[in-house]
């Protein structure tokens, strides 16, 4: 492979392969009004990195089960993540994206074996992110990173990031060393989220060793593996009674809600059936009620009308937010697809910015 | 818990919980023509059991990670599975289901440690099923069971079941002792399927130990765990190049295709991206092409219009088949929902019987 022939633009070009989907998805759509280029579009799952974390990740090979690309390729990919000013803003302008809510690329600091190092690096990342948001207050918002390896320290960092740095929420990239957040030891993190009234973006990463069969599926590592990992994580959180313990907690899921909207009716149906079989009731509400009261979903990497329509239909428009997943996906086809979606002006405003402004307390 | 208060009818009643979904899903639907009660509806994922297998399953506790119900409850549930004549036919008549394609309840004989015992029991099950189909040739079709524990014997049983017993296809319940069918040792099974031109129904079961994080999620064991298991299995099959090796092979997935239709556009997009990152091309075609050329999906447990519409939209009407998942689900709400679905008469005929007749070579 000639790595020299690869650049971020070429990677991003992969998104164009899905243009057939956009067309197919919109085939039944009513003609929509033209949406102005300078419309306020907020993309809420946009990743970046800082040199300190990129360096550690490159040295470690990122994660044992991350996609096995050459280090040269990974370095080129990282270039796009490290570019947080002129180049990124230019791409945002070209696509008509007014604002990006940034977060450190998965798995963040969550694969570092040393909790103290992870905690320190998350702190550096958050300082850097806050600096960026201060410099471009109309263009960037930010989700702070934590090291769940040390739940108490993570809770303190959440408080610092929200109250002192003015960031807009928290991101956690699914499992941390194979542990999921339904483990009660992570309670301090949820206590902090609820006390501060900020949402947790549960972002995917490569499946844990407890989902070994979903690891290393060549070509489907992200498309299927990430969703199996993160969807299973959410299934564990819901059934653990997390939202009964924290009724105001808000979770944000990317990538079309990692499959949950597709299964929502079945989850209700089988939940009731299984509770009858085992003869007890483990949750206060129906699964769909948690999804409609505690979960928001974004369109990162899933800006295809059939999927977006389903999300809106089963969750309600006020829980569906726009995201592009830049630089892993190109912003332009995402915006083109969603501009062409048959949404009313009021719903389009909710989808593109109103929901994000409310959820992440962004200035409108 | 008063197990005496539980009966199969009460279990089945759980399906009614989802009536709100049916209504919500159909809210945007055009009014459809009334469908006559005696319309030819074929349900293709309908399970039963034989006393010999039920006995072994009850003695073993079915599977280590099966839903932990009392043995008394399980026995009652098994009663419905063992009822294959008057009671079942009455329920079919009441729901307007003309024909059921039967298969042994998951995990069949696949959790038996002794391959010879499993092979022998599958043979008994297939003889019994063939007898039933001969007795009610207009009401029943059948998918034969195999013991993948012995792939060569399984291949021989497929040949016997199709050529001598006249059955209509094969069912395998996802993993066998933690092994997935992408392992090349299972090649004899696929060779037999392709040589005979019959489809393989890949049915769910509880997740393997290689998907431990998806095991034992109280209330979501079926709704999420089964789909994580089976969807991951299919992801492994596709990425293993199975359909490049056997281009005519047809797989059937239940439960709305176990989530794959929802992710189809993303699978294409991320597959292309990942192939660029790793610098090689592992498959001859795009993921969506395999789904549209090698996979059929059924509506078992997913007879909700938003999901069914998505399946039809992304796979095409000729690859979507009706199934009720009786007796785990009630047939009546499934039929009511699909009768109300806004399908043309020609598409409804394909969905309810035409596709099934062609795929399973049922007499029309």
XYZ file of C-alpha atoms in Angstrom:
728
model
C 0.000 0.000 0.000
C 1.312 3.431 -0.948
C 0.554 5.380 2.187
C 1.742 8.534 0.440
C -1.376 8.336 -1.708
C -3.594 8.596 1.384
C -4.721 11.817 2.914
C -7.549 12.891 5.098
C -9.517 14.149 2.122
C -9.288 10.700 0.523
C -10.563 9.033 3.688
C -13.383 11.469 3.909
C -14.280 10.783 0.296
C -15.524 7.370 1.415
C -18.683 9.099 2.562
C -19.608 9.719 -1.047
C -20.181 5.974 -1.468
C -23.403 6.413 0.397
C -24.905 8.970 -1.935
C -27.083 6.211 -3.358
C -28.569 5.861 0.118
C -29.344 9.489 0.394
C -31.183 9.340 -2.888
C -32.971 6.100 -2.025
C -33.881 7.365 1.397
C -35.369 10.536 0.079
C -37.202 8.991 -2.818
C -40.536 9.183 -1.037
C -39.840 12.595 0.441
C -41.889 15.643 -0.329
C -39.968 18.475 -1.953
C -38.533 20.626 0.803
C -37.882 24.323 0.940
C -34.305 25.425 0.216
C -32.314 25.827 3.431
C -29.921 28.791 3.403
C -26.202 28.066 3.490
C -25.705 30.163 6.623
C -28.482 28.398 8.542
C -27.535 27.712 12.171
C -26.473 24.076 12.020
C -24.837 22.656 15.144
C -22.962 19.367 14.793
C -22.611 17.711 18.181
C -20.301 14.695 17.777
C -17.214 16.183 16.179
C -13.892 14.811 17.283
C -10.439 16.257 17.723
C -7.317 15.331 19.565
C -4.436 17.009 21.336
C -0.795 16.152 20.602
C -0.201 14.789 24.113
C -2.954 12.162 23.802
C -2.246 11.444 20.119
C 1.375 10.723 21.035
C 0.450 8.283 23.799
C -2.139 6.623 21.549
C 0.307 6.223 18.669
C 2.926 4.780 21.020
C 0.398 2.276 22.415
C -1.098 1.388 19.042
C -4.326 3.084 20.231
C -6.106 -0.079 21.373
C -5.487 -3.752 20.961
C -8.617 -4.165 18.879
C -8.591 -0.879 16.989
C -8.502 -1.134 13.198
C -5.099 -2.492 12.240
C -3.819 0.250 9.977
C -0.165 1.175 9.494
C 1.276 3.748 11.834
C 1.856 6.031 8.853
C -1.851 5.867 7.988
C -2.817 6.449 11.591
C -0.548 9.473 11.747
C -2.254 10.945 8.694
C -5.645 10.299 10.221
C -4.497 11.987 13.417
C -3.512 15.094 11.439
C -7.170 15.789 10.756
C -7.976 15.324 14.425
C -5.262 17.735 15.510
C -6.421 20.424 13.084
C -8.834 22.468 15.168
C -8.593 25.962 13.733
C -8.316 27.229 10.146
C -8.737 23.925 8.290
C -11.655 22.724 10.373
C -13.430 26.070 10.354
C -13.001 26.219 6.576
C -14.622 22.784 6.228
C -17.435 23.883 8.543
C -17.993 27.004 6.450
C -17.959 24.999 3.222
C -20.626 22.651 4.593
C -22.651 25.402 6.247
C -22.061 24.150 9.786
C -22.243 27.080 12.186
C -21.023 25.341 15.305
C -19.290 22.118 16.297
C -19.468 20.559 19.746
C -16.007 19.025 20.035
C -14.801 16.027 21.985
C -11.563 14.033 22.132
C -11.411 11.131 19.694
C -12.307 7.673 21.074
C -11.124 5.993 23.207
C -9.822 9.227 24.731
C -7.752 8.358 27.778
C -9.833 5.282 28.603
C -7.350 2.684 27.400
C -4.482 3.945 29.536
C -3.593 1.444 32.243
C -2.360 4.183 34.608
C -5.376 5.970 36.140
C -3.301 8.912 37.357
C -1.798 9.476 33.909
C -5.259 9.177 32.320
C -6.738 11.649 34.806
C -3.911 14.128 34.204
C -4.221 13.844 30.418
C -7.998 14.354 30.528
C -7.350 17.538 32.497
C -4.918 18.805 29.866
C -7.427 17.952 27.111
C -10.190 19.850 28.896
C -8.032 22.924 29.458
C -7.100 22.910 25.792
C -10.738 22.441 24.725
C -11.916 25.292 26.983
C -9.243 27.532 25.481
C -10.506 26.718 22.002
C -14.124 27.394 22.952
C -13.127 30.723 24.512
C -11.264 31.661 21.344
C -14.191 30.724 19.034
C -17.271 31.061 21.226
C -19.698 31.185 18.305
C -18.101 28.233 16.477
C -17.247 25.679 19.158
C -18.803 24.031 22.161
C -17.102 21.207 24.055
C -17.718 17.906 25.836
C -15.170 17.261 28.546
C -13.127 14.075 28.822
C -12.771 12.034 31.972
C -10.799 9.012 33.106
C -13.411 6.598 34.500
C -10.446 4.549 35.737
C -10.721 6.794 38.838
C -14.438 7.528 39.311
C -13.982 10.028 42.152
C -11.388 11.999 40.198
C -13.652 11.840 37.138
C -16.486 13.341 39.170
C -14.220 16.165 40.322
C -13.115 16.810 36.751
C -16.729 16.967 35.619
C -17.393 19.644 38.203
C -14.291 21.586 37.221
C -15.029 21.261 33.514
C -18.592 22.510 33.832
C -18.362 25.138 36.572
C -14.858 26.495 35.964
C -14.152 25.775 32.294
C -17.710 26.347 31.083
C -17.850 23.206 28.944
C -21.185 21.786 27.782
C -21.318 18.145 28.765
C -19.261 15.005 29.251
C -18.138 12.297 26.847
C -17.286 8.720 27.788
C -16.227 6.216 25.141
C -18.105 3.079 26.199
C -16.116 0.573 28.259
C -13.051 1.355 30.342
C -10.727 -1.627 30.572
C -13.706 -3.902 29.927
C -15.869 -2.336 32.624
C -19.272 -0.832 31.901
C -20.918 2.081 33.658
C -23.648 -0.080 35.196
C -20.999 -1.106 37.739
C -21.966 0.754 40.911
C -18.400 1.946 41.413
C -19.048 4.543 38.691
C -21.851 6.156 40.738
C -19.783 9.311 41.508
C -19.761 10.113 37.785
C -23.556 9.960 37.554
C -23.955 11.882 40.805
C -21.869 14.701 39.338
C -23.764 14.683 36.024
C -27.117 14.884 37.750
C -26.006 17.485 40.299
C -24.744 19.730 37.498
C -27.601 18.929 35.111
C -25.343 18.107 32.167
C -25.678 15.248 29.669
C -23.337 12.311 29.115
C -22.494 11.506 25.508
C -21.884 7.749 25.448
C -19.608 7.417 22.452
C -18.545 4.081 20.877
C -15.157 2.490 20.901
C -13.927 -0.957 19.858
C -15.752 -3.785 21.687
C -14.406 -4.922 25.033
C -13.033 -8.406 25.632
C -16.481 -9.183 27.030
C -17.753 -8.792 23.455
C -14.888 -10.656 21.845
C -17.003 -12.062 19.009
C -17.674 -8.498 17.843
C -13.964 -7.608 17.812
C -11.824 -7.732 14.715
C -14.561 -8.141 12.090
C -12.671 -6.865 9.048
C -14.515 -3.906 7.537
C -17.339 -3.981 10.084
C -15.300 -2.978 13.126
C -16.942 0.429 13.225
C -20.182 -0.184 11.308
C -21.224 -3.177 13.421
C -18.684 -3.619 16.243
C -19.008 -0.108 17.659
C -22.804 -0.337 17.693
C -22.803 -3.807 19.290
C -20.487 -2.457 21.985
C -22.334 0.770 22.686
C -25.856 -0.582 22.239
C -25.045 -3.387 24.666
C -23.637 -0.809 27.084
C -26.916 1.152 26.951
C -28.940 -2.055 27.359
C -26.948 -2.762 30.526
C -27.469 0.775 31.813
C -31.234 0.725 31.270
C -31.735 -2.714 32.821
C -29.489 -1.862 35.778
C -32.098 0.665 36.904
C -29.743 3.604 36.283
C -32.581 5.871 35.172
C -34.710 4.881 38.149
C -31.836 5.988 40.385
C -31.221 9.168 38.350
C -34.534 10.110 36.709
C -33.206 13.426 35.361
C -30.036 11.970 33.827
C -29.703 12.573 30.095
C -27.649 10.272 27.877
C -26.737 11.130 24.288
C -26.112 8.355 21.751
C -24.571 8.836 18.335
C -24.884 6.798 15.146
C -28.619 6.640 15.061
C -28.864 5.679 18.722
C -26.641 2.624 18.118
C -29.624 0.597 16.916
C -31.902 1.114 19.910
C -34.622 3.060 18.030
C -34.997 0.134 15.624
C -35.609 -2.250 18.531
C -37.665 0.020 20.750
C -41.017 -1.687 20.192
C -39.469 -5.130 20.551
C -37.650 -4.115 23.742
C -40.959 -3.094 25.330
C -42.678 -6.237 24.158
C -39.963 -8.691 25.219
C -39.253 -6.836 28.457
C -42.844 -7.346 29.575
C -42.724 -10.999 28.462
C -39.455 -11.692 30.274
C -40.624 -10.010 33.489
C -43.652 -12.341 33.434
C -41.421 -15.364 32.889
C -39.071 -14.559 35.763
C -41.939 -13.395 37.973
C -40.559 -10.056 39.085
C -40.436 -6.446 37.966
C -36.946 -4.965 37.878
C -37.697 -1.493 36.513
C -40.213 1.209 37.349
C -41.056 2.002 33.740
C -41.196 0.518 30.247
C -37.939 0.548 28.270
C -39.382 2.974 25.726
C -40.133 5.463 28.487
C -36.450 5.646 29.421
C -35.535 6.171 25.794
C -38.077 8.949 25.499
C -37.251 10.603 28.814
C -33.536 9.967 29.353
C -31.953 9.505 25.949
C -31.191 11.733 22.977
C -29.903 10.353 19.686
C -27.782 11.987 17.035
C -27.321 11.349 13.343
C -23.514 11.035 13.336
C -22.603 8.754 10.434
C -26.306 8.017 9.971
C -27.576 10.970 8.012
C -29.851 8.768 5.901
C -33.490 9.625 5.833
C -34.960 6.130 6.528
C -32.961 5.920 9.762
C -33.487 9.529 10.777
C -37.206 9.210 10.088
C -37.375 6.177 12.367
C -35.543 7.990 15.152
C -37.911 10.928 14.907
C -40.939 8.652 14.724
C -40.106 6.579 17.791
C -38.298 9.132 19.992
C -39.861 12.420 18.933
C -38.186 15.277 17.065
C -37.086 16.973 20.286
C -34.701 14.075 21.044
C -32.960 13.837 17.668
C -29.906 16.026 17.046
C -27.667 16.650 14.080
C -24.064 15.383 14.126
C -21.601 14.748 11.319
C -18.786 12.780 13.034
C -16.139 14.938 11.418
C -13.368 14.252 10.488
C -14.284 10.536 10.282
C -17.169 11.547 8.025
C -17.454 14.496 5.680
C -19.833 17.251 6.763
C -21.095 18.189 3.325
C -23.068 15.022 2.400
C -24.466 14.949 5.949
C -25.767 18.497 5.585
C -27.009 17.905 2.033
C -28.974 14.857 3.137
C -30.531 16.562 6.121
C -31.296 19.766 4.203
C -33.227 17.557 1.767
C -35.077 15.730 4.566
C -38.838 16.389 4.540
C -38.972 18.264 7.842
C -41.108 21.273 8.644
C -39.250 24.526 9.315
C -39.954 24.205 13.036
C -38.736 20.600 13.166
C -35.669 21.409 11.115
C -34.819 24.185 13.598
C -35.160 21.745 16.498
C -33.055 19.117 14.744
C -30.275 21.403 13.552
C -29.916 23.693 16.567
C -32.800 24.074 19.019
C -32.386 20.689 20.693
C -28.595 21.107 20.920
C -28.896 24.619 22.356
C -31.231 23.378 25.067
C -29.448 20.107 25.891
C -25.890 21.458 25.926
C -26.849 24.945 27.132
C -25.250 26.559 24.092
C -25.808 30.258 23.477
C -28.485 30.546 20.786
C -44.632 -15.893 42.519
C -47.775 -17.921 41.937
C -46.801 -19.999 38.942
C -50.323 -21.378 38.839
C -51.457 -17.955 37.665
C -49.273 -18.251 34.596
C -50.315 -19.877 31.402
C -49.280 -19.610 27.819
C -52.161 -17.286 27.028
C -51.004 -14.901 29.754
C -47.472 -14.907 28.332
C -48.774 -14.258 24.901
C -50.836 -11.365 26.173
C -47.576 -9.455 26.586
C -47.717 -8.715 22.905
C -50.656 -6.438 23.514
C -48.312 -4.039 25.323
C -47.050 -2.984 21.970
C -50.399 -1.992 20.529
C -49.403 1.620 21.063
C -46.565 0.955 18.637
C -48.830 -0.398 16.013
C -50.955 2.699 16.229
C -47.976 5.046 16.284
C -46.333 3.227 13.439
C -49.372 3.386 11.266
C -50.277 6.970 12.012
C -48.877 8.192 8.721
C -50.163 5.241 6.724
C -52.690 5.517 3.973
C -55.952 3.690 4.572
C -55.605 0.161 3.266
C -58.100 -2.182 1.711
C -59.640 -4.780 4.010
C -57.777 -8.088 3.819
C -59.988 -11.168 3.984
C -59.663 -13.414 7.012
C -58.914 -16.451 4.866
C -56.131 -14.716 2.957
C -53.106 -16.960 2.397
C -50.769 -15.841 5.163
C -47.657 -17.945 5.727
C -45.771 -17.444 8.981
C -42.208 -18.687 8.617
C -40.589 -18.602 12.074
C -42.964 -20.609 14.218
C -41.446 -22.815 16.846
C -42.349 -26.128 18.360
C -40.602 -28.833 20.299
C -40.682 -32.584 20.688
C -40.864 -34.278 24.082
C -37.434 -35.899 23.675
C -35.669 -32.553 23.238
C -37.856 -30.722 25.767
C -36.934 -33.349 28.343
C -33.198 -32.997 27.749
C -33.496 -29.189 27.761
C -35.455 -29.151 31.010
C -32.944 -31.494 32.633
C -30.044 -29.263 31.521
C -31.783 -25.996 32.404
C -31.894 -25.237 28.643
C -28.756 -23.095 28.531
C -26.544 -21.522 31.107
C -27.554 -18.025 30.032
C -31.176 -18.638 29.144
C -33.742 -16.562 31.024
C -33.741 -17.737 34.619
C -37.350 -18.762 35.087
C -38.585 -21.472 37.446
C -38.777 -24.970 36.074
C -42.546 -24.883 36.610
C -42.810 -21.776 34.409
C -40.546 -23.310 31.804
C -42.658 -26.444 31.755
C -45.752 -24.357 31.098
C -43.975 -22.516 28.318
C -42.927 -25.843 26.829
C -46.546 -26.974 26.773
C -47.273 -24.443 24.053
C -44.251 -25.616 22.107
C -45.311 -29.254 22.295
C -48.853 -28.473 21.095
C -48.593 -28.923 17.348
C -52.052 -30.012 16.293
C -55.539 -28.909 17.420
C -54.546 -26.007 19.695
C -52.033 -24.536 17.298
C -54.235 -24.931 14.251
C -57.086 -23.261 16.145
C -54.852 -20.290 16.972
C -53.756 -20.127 13.337
C -57.378 -20.144 12.191
C -58.314 -17.460 14.712
C -55.535 -15.211 13.443
C -56.097 -16.045 9.786
C -52.727 -17.718 9.312
C -53.010 -20.318 6.551
C -49.644 -21.970 6.966
C -46.824 -22.120 9.497
C -43.259 -23.087 8.668
C -42.232 -24.875 11.852
C -38.838 -25.292 13.474
C -37.568 -26.630 16.785
C -37.329 -24.014 19.522
C -33.892 -22.441 20.115
C -31.272 -23.562 20.924
C -32.490 -26.875 19.448
C -29.837 -29.505 20.056
C -26.977 -27.018 19.824
C -26.214 -26.825 23.525
C -25.744 -30.561 23.960
C -22.117 -31.397 24.719
C -22.393 -34.845 23.115
C -22.315 -34.454 19.307
C -23.625 -37.967 18.695
C -26.597 -37.436 21.010
C -27.301 -34.057 19.379
C -27.114 -35.566 15.893
C -29.456 -38.394 16.866
C -31.968 -36.036 18.483
C -31.984 -33.738 15.445
C -32.811 -36.773 13.336
C -35.734 -37.668 15.582
C -36.966 -34.064 15.453
C -36.803 -34.027 11.662
C -38.666 -37.318 11.319
C -41.364 -35.984 13.625
C -41.557 -32.697 11.723
C -41.813 -34.461 8.377
C -44.627 -36.605 9.772
C -46.482 -33.483 10.831
C -46.025 -31.824 7.445
C -47.260 -34.979 5.699
C -50.316 -35.013 7.964
C -51.138 -31.315 7.374
C -49.599 -30.536 3.995
C -51.607 -27.340 3.480
C -50.984 -26.029 7.012
C -47.360 -26.801 7.798
C -43.949 -26.531 6.233
C -40.773 -27.337 8.122
C -37.164 -26.257 8.647
C -34.932 -29.134 9.609
C -32.676 -29.142 12.658
C -29.025 -30.071 12.607
C -26.258 -30.568 15.132
C -23.411 -28.330 13.915
C -21.292 -30.053 16.586
C -20.602 -32.599 13.815
C -20.510 -30.641 10.542
C -20.225 -33.706 8.287
C -23.179 -35.400 9.953
C -25.118 -32.137 9.789
C -24.489 -31.991 6.023
C -25.760 -35.552 5.639
C -28.856 -34.722 7.684
C -29.538 -31.687 5.499
C -29.463 -33.915 2.441
C -31.728 -36.486 4.075
C -34.137 -33.842 5.363
C -34.519 -32.166 1.992
C -34.376 -35.075 -0.450
C -35.998 -37.826 1.612
C -38.191 -35.992 4.126
C -39.206 -33.176 1.805
C -38.572 -30.394 4.331
C -38.202 -26.782 3.209
C -34.975 -25.446 4.611
C -32.593 -25.587 7.554
C -32.530 -23.758 10.868
C -29.443 -23.098 12.976
C -29.684 -21.206 16.255
C -26.631 -18.931 16.091
C -23.552 -20.190 17.944
C -22.799 -23.798 18.816
C -20.706 -24.091 21.962
C -19.410 -20.570 21.322
C -18.424 -21.275 17.727
C -19.742 -19.267 14.795
C -20.376 -20.489 11.289
C -17.588 -18.367 9.790
C -15.240 -21.065 11.097
C -14.180 -23.001 8.015
C -14.876 -26.304 9.728
C -18.577 -25.677 9.076
C -18.037 -25.616 5.294
C -19.809 -29.001 4.772
C -23.045 -27.403 6.007
C -22.841 -24.596 3.453
C -21.792 -26.994 0.696
C -24.941 -29.012 1.350
C -27.191 -25.948 1.470
C -25.856 -24.647 -1.821
C -25.894 -28.043 -3.534
C -29.551 -28.511 -2.579
C -30.530 -24.874 -3.156
C -32.222 -24.464 0.228
C -32.031 -21.496 2.621
C -30.560 -21.393 6.112
C -32.656 -19.660 8.754
C -30.143 -18.207 11.230
C -32.227 -18.016 14.373
C -31.128 -16.288 17.622
C -30.246 -17.864 20.902
C -28.697 -16.480 24.079
C -25.301 -14.820 23.462
C -22.202 -16.978 23.547
C -19.456 -16.544 26.126
C -17.677 -14.521 23.439
C -20.439 -11.939 23.900
C -20.497 -12.154 27.686
C -21.412 -8.482 28.167
C -24.668 -9.138 26.301
C -25.567 -12.121 28.499
C -27.853 -11.875 31.483
C -29.295 -8.396 30.888
C -32.495 -8.688 32.932
C -35.498 -8.051 30.684
C -33.405 -7.411 27.563
C -32.058 -10.949 27.153
C -34.220 -11.515 24.111
C -34.944 -7.956 22.943
C -31.297 -6.915 22.860
C -29.130 -9.949 23.674
C -30.508 -12.198 20.943
C -30.077 -9.487 18.309
C -26.527 -8.648 19.461
C -25.672 -12.353 19.208
C -27.279 -13.023 15.851
C -26.424 -9.691 14.233
C -22.792 -10.191 15.233
C -22.931 -13.697 13.795
C -24.157 -12.323 10.456
C -21.507 -9.579 10.520
C -18.882 -12.305 10.930
C -20.372 -14.356 8.089
C -20.451 -11.442 5.656
C -16.933 -10.239 6.451
C -15.552 -13.799 6.289
C -16.316 -13.818 2.563
C -18.937 -16.544 2.956
C -21.112 -15.091 0.194
C -18.131 -14.731 -2.123
C -17.493 -18.454 -1.641
C -21.210 -19.344 -1.984
C -22.814 -16.636 -4.146
C -26.152 -18.442 -4.359
C -26.479 -19.110 -0.618
C -29.612 -17.636 0.958
C -29.745 -16.753 4.644
C -32.986 -15.887 6.448
C -32.931 -13.619 9.497
C -35.824 -13.081 11.862
C -36.688 -10.162 14.152
C -36.385 -7.452 11.578
C -33.076 -8.777 10.291
C -31.548 -8.507 13.791
C -30.816 -4.812 13.252
C -28.867 -5.099 10.005
C -31.383 -3.173 7.854
C -31.069 -0.191 10.205
C -27.281 -0.168 9.754
C -27.112 -1.042 6.081
C -26.102 2.404 4.832
C -23.568 2.832 7.619
C -22.103 -0.633 6.965
C -21.430 0.313 3.334
C -19.982 3.663 4.296
C -17.719 2.428 7.103
C -16.707 -0.707 5.174
C -15.301 1.436 2.373
C -13.607 3.725 4.899
C -12.035 0.834 6.815
C -10.809 -0.888 3.646
C -9.023 2.367 2.746
C -7.485 2.588 6.194
C -6.129 -0.962 6.167
C -5.159 -0.713 2.500
C -6.741 -3.905 1.210
C -10.048 -5.146 -0.132
C -11.376 -8.244 1.631
C -14.717 -8.684 -0.147
C -15.818 -8.715 -3.761
C -18.909 -6.599 -3.203
C -20.370 -3.911 -0.946
C -22.049 -5.115 2.259
C -25.458 -3.941 1.052
C -25.138 -6.116 -2.046
C -24.846 -9.250 0.093
C -27.878 -8.207 2.077
C -29.827 -7.646 -1.111
C -28.649 -10.794 -2.869
C -28.078 -13.337 -0.091
C -30.320 -12.370 2.811
C -34.048 -12.414 3.495
C -35.544 -10.862 6.621
C -38.721 -11.708 8.463
C -40.969 -9.747 10.775
C -41.006 -12.219 13.677
C -41.573 -10.199 16.838
C -41.168 -7.023 14.778
C -44.537 -6.539 13.164
C -44.377 -2.780 13.629
C -44.765 -0.659 10.560
C -41.760 1.697 11.068
C -39.418 -1.311 11.197
C -41.143 -3.231 8.432
C -41.168 -0.158 6.216
C -37.415 0.249 6.720
C -36.789 -3.405 5.836
C -38.826 -3.069 2.672
C -37.190 0.221 1.771
C -33.599 -0.972 2.135
C -33.910 -4.643 1.083
C -36.830 -4.596 -1.329
C -40.273 -6.158 -0.805
C -39.194 -9.464 -2.342
C -36.801 -10.090 0.590
C -39.196 -9.379 3.458
C -41.357 -12.220 4.773
C -44.075 -12.498 7.367
C -43.425 -14.387 10.624
C -45.164 -14.283 13.984
C -42.767 -16.174 16.304
C -45.613 -18.201 17.778
C -45.996 -19.274 20.555
C -43.511 -16.723 21.956
C -45.648 -14.015 20.346
C -49.340 -13.992 19.607
C -50.282 -14.278 15.938
C -53.325 -12.027 16.050
C -51.675 -8.635 16.727
C -48.975 -9.522 14.192
C -51.605 -10.157 11.522
C -53.672 -7.115 12.514
C -50.632 -4.862 12.234
C -49.555 -6.223 8.883
C -53.085 -6.231 7.468
C -53.181 -2.525 8.323
C -49.792 -1.837 6.738
C -50.002 0.432 3.688
C -48.915 -2.162 1.117
C -50.286 -2.580 -2.383
C -52.165 -5.806 -3.065
C -49.222 -7.154 -5.064
C -46.719 -6.306 -2.316
C -48.970 -7.730 0.372
C -49.161 -10.981 -1.601
C -45.356 -11.106 -1.824
C -44.945 -10.344 1.862
C -47.568 -12.752 3.179
C -47.015 -15.725 0.882
C -45.301 -15.208 -2.485
C -41.782 -14.744 -1.116
C -42.176 -17.667 1.278
C -43.533 -19.959 -1.428
C -40.569 -19.192 -3.670
C -37.834 -19.256 -0.999
C -39.001 -22.387 0.826
C -40.472 -24.078 -2.254
C -43.879 -24.366 -0.624
C -46.818 -25.456 -2.693
C -48.764 -22.295 -3.613
